[in-house]
């Protein structure tokens, strides 16, 4: 959920003025090649085996781990026009470049896109999945439909009917959607594997929430507007991800990278859980109180730390970054079997680019992975384990205490 070179996103509510962190990721093929070709390592497999056989492994996906995969042309039409409008700097240029290959951008086009952008910016990123749902329901307009939706529909219809002597936009988009549909069996097969993996690591996921339910979050499958990058987002109660259909299996791998990561955010909500855990007096053990005393902390000070933001970062709270560390550990580290070498490579890469927040996140992933590998599952104390993660995070990842190895 946080901004990288290959990940463009809407930053936290402190920057954009919204109630939740919004995100739209852009994945560049050359930069996530390692995610698509990850090889498992022995230590990671050993960790996963411990989780499965200590707590029991499921032989199939449960109803709660079933993914609500949605293929729909109208959803793709909405997404194309939404990104064509460039109502936000994070929508990128791919849709516009696709459009300009086939059409001249007329004065009327610009007027319609400007009208769309004004309305869309008013709705904000948090409305994104609601708009996908609306498109999925055939852009239905009734007595309860907002004025904004009606205005958006008029622009979407305008571009759906856009044509010149050579093409119609509808024909071009349906050709791309048809290519996407040809991969539907492979995408759904891949989805089943993901469902099984989520089911297998259910006990890890329920460390943060009493009940994991992936099925309540729709997952919209879209075609990418270019052959060199793909977008995805998780704004609202759902996820969408573009698939680079010309990339075949690699495109499927990349499309699911964001799906697994963002769904893990949705079902665990670790940042909020952490703040509630710290706020709760019953969370405090003797070791926890010793940790506070040794670091001259109180419950109030600890809460303020996790509510604070790094001035050198992207405006996300430390609680959100703590969540990112845990979610990156789930996806891609567990889901894609990332090796220790690949994790170290991420740390070094972000350090070289001066992306301190991401460097801290991946360093946290490296540290947390070691803590999970050392768990004695025969005598697991959830409360003590969470405090151990808090202690590790405070001492080594928290922005005021973080010291890169090259300093």
mmCIF file of C-alpha atoms in Angstrom, residues 78 125-137 149 220 235-238:
data_model
loop_
_atom_site.group_PDB
_atom_site.id
_atom_site.type_symbol
_atom_site.label_atom_id
_atom_site.label_comp_id
_atom_site.label_asym_id
_atom_site.label_seq_id
_atom_site.Cartn_x
_atom_site.Cartn_y
_atom_site.Cartn_z
ATOM 1 C CA UNK A 78 -15.290 2.293 -16.457
ATOM 2 C CA UNK A 125 -10.087 7.388 -4.294
ATOM 3 C CA UNK A 126 -12.188 5.822 -1.553
ATOM 4 C CA UNK A 127 -15.116 5.600 -4.007
ATOM 5 C CA UNK A 128 -13.187 3.490 -6.523
ATOM 6 C CA UNK A 129 -14.550 0.013 -5.714
ATOM 7 C CA UNK A 130 -18.081 1.403 -5.342
ATOM 8 C CA UNK A 131 -17.723 2.690 -8.898
ATOM 9 C CA UNK A 132 -16.488 -0.713 -10.074
ATOM 10 C CA UNK A 133 -19.538 -2.280 -8.399
ATOM 11 C CA UNK A 134 -21.788 0.249 -10.125
ATOM 12 C CA UNK A 135 -20.274 -0.594 -13.512
ATOM 13 C CA UNK A 136 -20.620 -4.310 -12.727
ATOM 14 C CA UNK A 137 -24.325 -3.668 -12.166
ATOM 15 C CA UNK A 149 -22.710 9.050 -10.849
ATOM 16 C CA UNK A 220 -12.118 -7.080 -10.528
ATOM 17 C CA UNK A 235 -9.694 1.661 -2.461
ATOM 18 C CA UNK A 236 -12.857 0.640 -0.666
ATOM 19 C CA UNK A 237 -14.165 -2.847 0.043
ATOM 20 C CA UNK A 238 -12.551 -4.644 -2.866
#
